[in-house]
Amino acid sequence: MPFTTRRMLSALLLPAGLIAGLVVAPGAANAAGVSATVQVAATLKVRNAPSQSAKIVGSVRKNQKVTISCVITGQRVAGTVRTTTAWDRIGTDRYISHAYVKSSGKIPRCAGKPAATKPAVKYVVGTVKSASGAVTLRAAASAKAATAGKLASGAKVDLVCSVTGDMVKGTVRSTAQWDRTRSGGYVPNAYIYSGKLPACPAPVKPAPAPAVKLTPEQFIKAAAPGAQAGWREYGVPASVTLAQAILESGWGRSDLSATSNNYFGIKCQDGKYGKLANGCRTVRTQECTKAGKCFETSAAFRTYASQAHSFRDHGSFLKVNSRYDGAFAYTKDANKFIMKVWKAGYATDPNYYTKVTGLMAKYDLYQYDTWK
């Protein structure tokens, strides 16, 4: 149920000649730096040294603009743009792999020595055993996660640690254990012979990506088409969708909307996130009882590839949950629709209905209820 009070080979050094097309002569970066755009599916980790084993000190998101001061060589990375050992410095002790970056010009080489990297991670050599072809390496411990490579039966793979993920029935065993490889991908242990692996440490929460600050008018203009498409597909009044998105995401500035594209606080249910979301994320949040008493708790919320996916899932969420059936008798009466949704238990805030309808009136969101 939505809440209503808001808030991922060894390191090889490139000979200077191989990156001549990428960098200019060594020296201090010019003050302005080089403008670049991050090309990644969701977010890219920022590290304190040019290595995927270095400490995570933040993250940047898809299409985010960054300023690169200089480039150095580090661990080889195969990314969405290229495979390279080049790493871009975007701040003091802050590096991202150039494998995920498109830059607007030549980048100067960093002067001096790069920050020291952590000692090599210990690993266990495993052997892939599959009677049904190559085993898919995933970006996370789930059969639904993005493909990160393929491992042929009999292949040797360096394993670092294990996590619990989707249950898999494989050639070796049936288990929910997934093994993280040295390259950062995950392989189901159901297809692996290896020694005992330690549990992976809890993931470090990345620093929230900076939210794009839109004016109310800009936010509404950007969100209206998705809200109207939601009415055509599911029957949820566009004014309701817009007002809920404004209230629950703080005009798109909340951590959940900025980092997970979740504009409505829709939660995962027992680890399930439906067809339109792409995962779950556990965060601290605030819940309120019907009596108005609020308290801090933790909950798993859905994550999305885009704002459009979040808006579609909002309509789908209301449509497929029978508790909200009564609201769909008023698909052309926005106030009655949201009243029924609220009464059915959508939100725990006792003032939720008043807040939503207040936004609808203040910003004349009813004008987007075209009923077409």
XYZ file of C-alpha atoms in Angstrom:
372
model
C 0.000 0.000 0.000
C 1.471 3.434 -0.909
C 2.850 5.739 1.749
C 1.783 9.313 1.865
C 4.449 11.240 3.728
C 7.426 11.371 1.388
C 11.046 11.599 1.576
C 27.177 -2.491 -11.145
C 39.291 -9.021 -15.402
C 41.752 -7.520 -13.791
C 42.890 -3.943 -13.999
C 44.950 -3.329 -17.129
C 46.881 -0.164 -17.905
C 46.309 1.315 -21.349
C 49.419 2.329 -23.284
C 49.310 6.050 -23.949
C 48.938 5.482 -27.691
C 45.727 3.498 -27.288
C 43.849 6.391 -25.751
C 45.244 9.110 -27.965
C 41.828 9.636 -29.479
C 40.297 10.023 -26.041
C 42.740 12.295 -24.215
C 45.004 15.216 -24.840
C 48.510 15.626 -23.471
C 48.933 15.064 -19.700
C 48.379 18.032 -17.526
C 45.975 19.663 -15.203
C 42.382 19.718 -16.406
C 41.075 23.014 -17.579
C 38.816 24.719 -15.110
C 35.648 24.280 -17.117
C 36.063 20.521 -17.637
C 34.405 18.500 -20.382
C 30.645 18.069 -20.494
C 29.415 14.471 -20.823
C 26.258 12.382 -20.592
C 25.871 9.122 -18.661
C 24.551 6.278 -20.851
C 23.332 3.587 -18.462
C 20.123 1.610 -17.979
C 19.363 3.030 -14.536
C 22.192 4.275 -12.309
C 26.003 4.107 -12.390
C 28.063 3.885 -9.202
C 30.610 6.581 -8.470
C 33.762 5.192 -6.806
C 36.691 6.709 -4.927
C 39.245 5.061 -7.262
C 39.268 3.731 -10.863
C 38.145 0.213 -9.970
C 34.846 -1.623 -9.553
C 36.114 -2.906 -6.195
C 36.750 0.607 -4.894
C 34.458 2.236 -2.341
C 31.106 3.512 -3.630
C 30.753 7.215 -2.885
C 27.602 8.016 -4.854
C 25.781 7.364 -8.092
C 24.733 9.077 -11.317
C 21.652 8.221 -13.307
C 20.663 7.605 -16.917
C 21.149 10.666 -19.167
C 22.563 12.720 -16.281
C 24.943 15.489 -17.361
C 28.354 15.430 -15.643
C 31.519 17.502 -15.933
C 34.731 15.494 -16.377
C 37.937 17.132 -15.170
C 40.332 14.464 -16.498
C 40.734 10.753 -17.331
C 43.000 8.024 -15.931
C 43.480 4.314 -16.562
C 42.083 1.665 -14.260
C 40.056 -1.533 -14.331
C 38.744 -2.665 -17.746
C 34.970 -2.351 -17.957
C 32.551 -3.446 -20.696
C 29.779 -0.841 -20.753
C 26.907 0.393 -22.875
C 29.104 2.764 -24.930
C 32.456 0.921 -25.153
C 34.895 -1.485 -23.453
C 37.737 0.491 -21.925
C 40.170 0.923 -19.026
C 39.548 4.675 -18.971
C 37.923 6.187 -15.872
C 36.629 9.751 -15.671
C 37.238 11.955 -12.643
C 34.109 13.982 -11.864
C 35.248 15.302 -8.509
C 37.832 14.835 -5.767
C 38.240 11.059 -5.361
C 35.129 10.519 -7.491
C 35.404 8.320 -10.608
C 33.043 6.716 -13.130
C 33.952 4.271 -15.898
C 34.242 5.901 -19.346
C 32.574 2.710 -20.672
C 29.225 4.363 -19.871
C 29.964 7.942 -20.938
C 29.533 10.036 -24.091
C 31.603 13.218 -23.929
C 31.393 16.466 -25.873
C 35.144 16.764 -26.517
C 38.634 15.489 -25.753
C 39.337 14.836 -22.089
C 42.741 15.722 -20.566
C 44.688 13.018 -18.764
C 44.885 13.368 -15.005
C 48.265 14.454 -13.637
C 49.864 12.539 -10.794
C 49.007 9.153 -9.382
C 45.395 7.952 -9.071
C 43.952 7.177 -5.702
C 45.100 3.817 -4.358
C 42.696 0.971 -4.960
C 41.648 -1.589 -2.408
C 43.511 -4.902 -2.190
C 42.297 -7.540 -4.631
C 39.146 -9.285 -3.484
C 39.589 -12.942 -2.549
C 37.598 -15.335 -4.671
C 36.716 -19.022 -5.081
C 36.988 -20.743 -8.467
C 33.739 -22.430 -9.487
C 32.850 -24.712 -12.394
C 29.684 -24.297 -14.443
C 27.654 -27.479 -14.976
C 24.616 -27.230 -17.240
C 22.772 -29.910 -19.199
C 20.692 -27.288 -21.015
C 23.243 -24.992 -22.651
C 24.984 -21.831 -21.499
C 24.000 -20.320 -18.148
C 22.957 -16.660 -18.149
C 24.916 -14.263 -15.967
C 22.592 -11.625 -14.495
C 23.017 -8.094 -13.179
C 21.213 -9.091 -9.954
C 20.138 -12.277 -8.171
C 16.989 -12.707 -10.215
C 16.013 -14.519 -13.409
C 14.311 -11.252 -14.422
C 17.441 -9.105 -14.038
C 19.318 -7.765 -17.047
C 21.652 -10.172 -18.848
C 25.332 -9.570 -17.997
C 26.862 -12.410 -20.055
C 26.815 -16.149 -20.746
C 28.766 -18.996 -19.116
C 29.273 -22.255 -21.038
C 29.067 -25.600 -19.265
C 32.538 -26.500 -17.986
C 33.685 -22.888 -17.788
C 35.682 -21.732 -14.782
C 34.376 -18.643 -13.021
C 35.776 -16.565 -10.151
C 33.210 -16.276 -7.345
C 33.352 -13.684 -4.571
C 30.333 -14.233 -2.327
C 26.730 -15.469 -2.244
C 23.295 -13.878 -1.865
C 19.726 -15.127 -1.663
C 17.609 -14.532 -4.756
C 15.134 -16.313 -7.003
C 14.737 -20.063 -6.525
C 16.342 -21.912 -9.465
C 16.157 -25.613 -10.381
C 19.448 -26.398 -12.140
C 21.659 -29.276 -13.217
C 23.558 -29.383 -9.904
C 20.802 -28.573 -7.396
C 17.682 -26.541 -6.654
C 18.506 -23.474 -4.580
C 17.816 -19.798 -4.055
C 21.550 -19.084 -3.708
C 23.143 -16.855 -6.337
C 26.905 -16.359 -6.539
C 28.428 -12.980 -7.295
C 31.279 -13.219 -9.773
C 34.526 -11.295 -9.806
C 33.161 -9.174 -12.660
C 30.113 -8.154 -10.585
C 27.464 -10.344 -12.224
C 25.366 -13.030 -10.557
C 25.077 -16.722 -11.526
C 22.588 -19.195 -9.989
C 24.394 -21.612 -7.685
C 22.054 -24.288 -9.042
C 24.547 -24.652 -11.935
C 27.805 -24.273 -9.981
C 30.309 -26.623 -8.328
C 32.521 -24.660 -5.939
C 33.839 -24.389 -2.441
C 31.942 -22.563 0.286
C 31.348 -18.873 -0.335
C 30.917 -16.151 2.303
C 27.727 -14.139 2.305
C 27.953 -10.902 0.364
C 28.006 -7.785 2.586
C 24.893 -5.664 2.695
C 24.848 -3.268 -0.265
C 25.881 0.312 0.368
C 23.018 2.669 -0.308
C 24.102 5.052 -3.053
C 23.734 8.759 -2.578
C 20.424 9.885 -4.085
C 20.718 11.241 -7.593
C 19.883 14.944 -7.621
C 16.220 15.433 -8.432
C 15.411 17.574 -11.424
C 13.674 20.617 -9.972
C 10.735 21.515 -12.162
C 8.291 24.301 -11.499
C 4.703 23.158 -10.834
C 3.751 24.202 -14.358
C 6.662 22.277 -15.881
C 5.905 19.161 -13.842
C 2.233 19.167 -14.787
C 3.004 19.759 -18.464
C 5.476 16.841 -18.495
C 3.198 14.485 -16.572
C -0.185 15.262 -18.155
C 0.206 13.074 -21.280
C 1.034 10.036 -19.149
C -1.886 10.733 -16.836
C -4.298 11.035 -19.750
C -2.933 7.816 -21.278
C -3.613 6.180 -17.918
C -7.256 7.187 -18.106
C -7.614 5.769 -21.621
C -5.926 2.492 -20.630
C -7.309 1.943 -17.132
C -10.052 4.510 -16.481
C -8.318 6.518 -13.736
C -9.125 10.266 -14.115
C -6.052 12.200 -15.237
C -6.617 14.864 -12.579
C -6.484 12.187 -9.875
C -3.271 10.681 -11.238
C -1.619 14.102 -11.482
C -2.622 15.189 -7.990
C -1.513 11.916 -6.426
C 1.841 12.103 -8.216
C 2.350 15.691 -7.020
C 1.430 14.872 -3.431
C 3.285 11.588 -3.091
C 6.470 12.532 -4.951
C 6.730 16.151 -3.828
C 6.617 17.378 -7.412
C 9.064 14.621 -8.429
C 11.687 15.664 -5.880
C 11.327 12.789 -3.390
C 14.135 10.244 -3.064
C 11.811 7.475 -4.247
C 10.785 9.282 -7.426
C 14.283 10.640 -8.142
C 16.124 7.330 -7.699
C 13.430 4.737 -8.475
C 10.944 6.595 -10.730
C 8.236 5.647 -8.207
C 5.832 8.601 -8.145
C 3.023 6.937 -6.180
C 4.763 5.000 -3.431
C 3.451 1.663 -4.718
C 4.934 -1.144 -2.658
C 6.164 -4.610 -3.538
C 4.104 -7.476 -2.172
C 6.144 -10.415 -0.859
C 8.937 -9.507 -3.254
C 6.603 -9.307 -6.256
C 6.493 -6.111 -8.302
C 4.233 -6.848 -11.276
C 4.841 -6.504 -15.006
C 5.512 -2.770 -15.279
C 8.083 -2.306 -12.495
C 11.638 -3.634 -12.693
C 12.420 -4.432 -9.064
C 12.032 -3.575 -5.381
C 13.879 -1.231 -3.048
C 13.617 -1.162 0.757
C 13.571 2.300 2.309
C 12.635 3.987 5.573
C 9.217 5.589 5.405
C 6.429 6.944 7.588
C 3.037 5.294 8.020
C -0.036 6.628 9.811
C -2.881 4.793 11.517
C -6.528 5.652 10.858
C -6.436 7.496 14.150
C -3.747 9.805 12.796
C -0.804 8.377 14.741
C 2.292 8.226 12.524
C 5.419 6.126 12.971
C 8.700 5.274 11.198
C 9.064 1.865 9.524
C 10.792 0.117 6.597
C 9.028 -1.058 3.441
C 9.901 -2.401 -0.022
C 8.789 -0.133 -2.869
C 8.654 -0.810 -6.603
C 11.278 0.637 -8.930
C 10.655 1.651 -12.557
C 12.644 2.224 -15.745
C 10.843 5.526 -16.371
C 8.163 7.928 -15.161
C 5.812 6.552 -17.822
C 6.113 3.045 -16.374
C 5.241 4.409 -12.935
C 2.158 6.227 -14.229
C 0.929 3.122 -16.099
C 1.475 0.946 -13.034
C -0.547 3.385 -10.938
C -3.560 2.839 -13.186
C -2.967 -0.908 -13.334
C -2.572 -1.104 -9.549
C -5.967 0.486 -8.961
C -7.676 -1.483 -11.737
C -6.541 -4.982 -10.739
C -7.152 -4.582 -6.993
C -10.775 -5.484 -6.259
C -10.816 -3.265 -3.157
C -10.976 -0.257 -5.510
C -13.781 -1.606 -7.723
C -16.221 0.946 -6.304
C -14.139 3.835 -7.597
C -14.498 2.738 -11.201
C -18.189 3.593 -11.133
C -16.968 7.226 -11.134
C -14.304 7.309 -13.852
C -15.772 10.629 -15.081
C -16.154 12.149 -11.606
C -12.652 12.743 -10.281
C -13.608 13.776 -6.724
C -15.869 10.786 -6.154
C -13.260 8.496 -7.709
C -10.506 9.558 -5.302
C -12.937 9.504 -2.378
C -13.727 5.837 -3.087
C -10.044 5.016 -3.505
C -9.160 6.691 -0.213
C -12.053 5.083 1.660
C -10.959 1.667 0.339
C -7.685 2.083 2.216
C -5.294 3.402 -0.436
C -3.612 5.794 2.004
C -3.269 5.930 5.793
C -3.167 9.739 5.994
C -6.560 10.851 7.419
C -6.314 14.070 5.381
C -5.371 12.363 2.105
C -8.646 13.095 0.267
C -8.542 16.758 1.229
C -4.936 17.112 0.117
C -5.516 15.449 -3.269
C -8.670 17.382 -4.132
C -7.031 20.584 -2.913
C -4.256 20.131 -5.456
C -6.789 19.310 -8.161
C -8.588 22.572 -7.506
C -5.556 24.813 -6.912
C -3.832 23.837 -10.163
C -7.029 23.231 -12.147
C -6.036 19.654 -12.885
C -9.619 18.944 -13.944
C -8.793 20.521 -17.306
C -6.860 17.349 -18.168
C -9.967 15.175 -17.700
C -10.790 15.152 -21.405
C -12.596 11.780 -21.237
C -11.017 10.817 -24.584
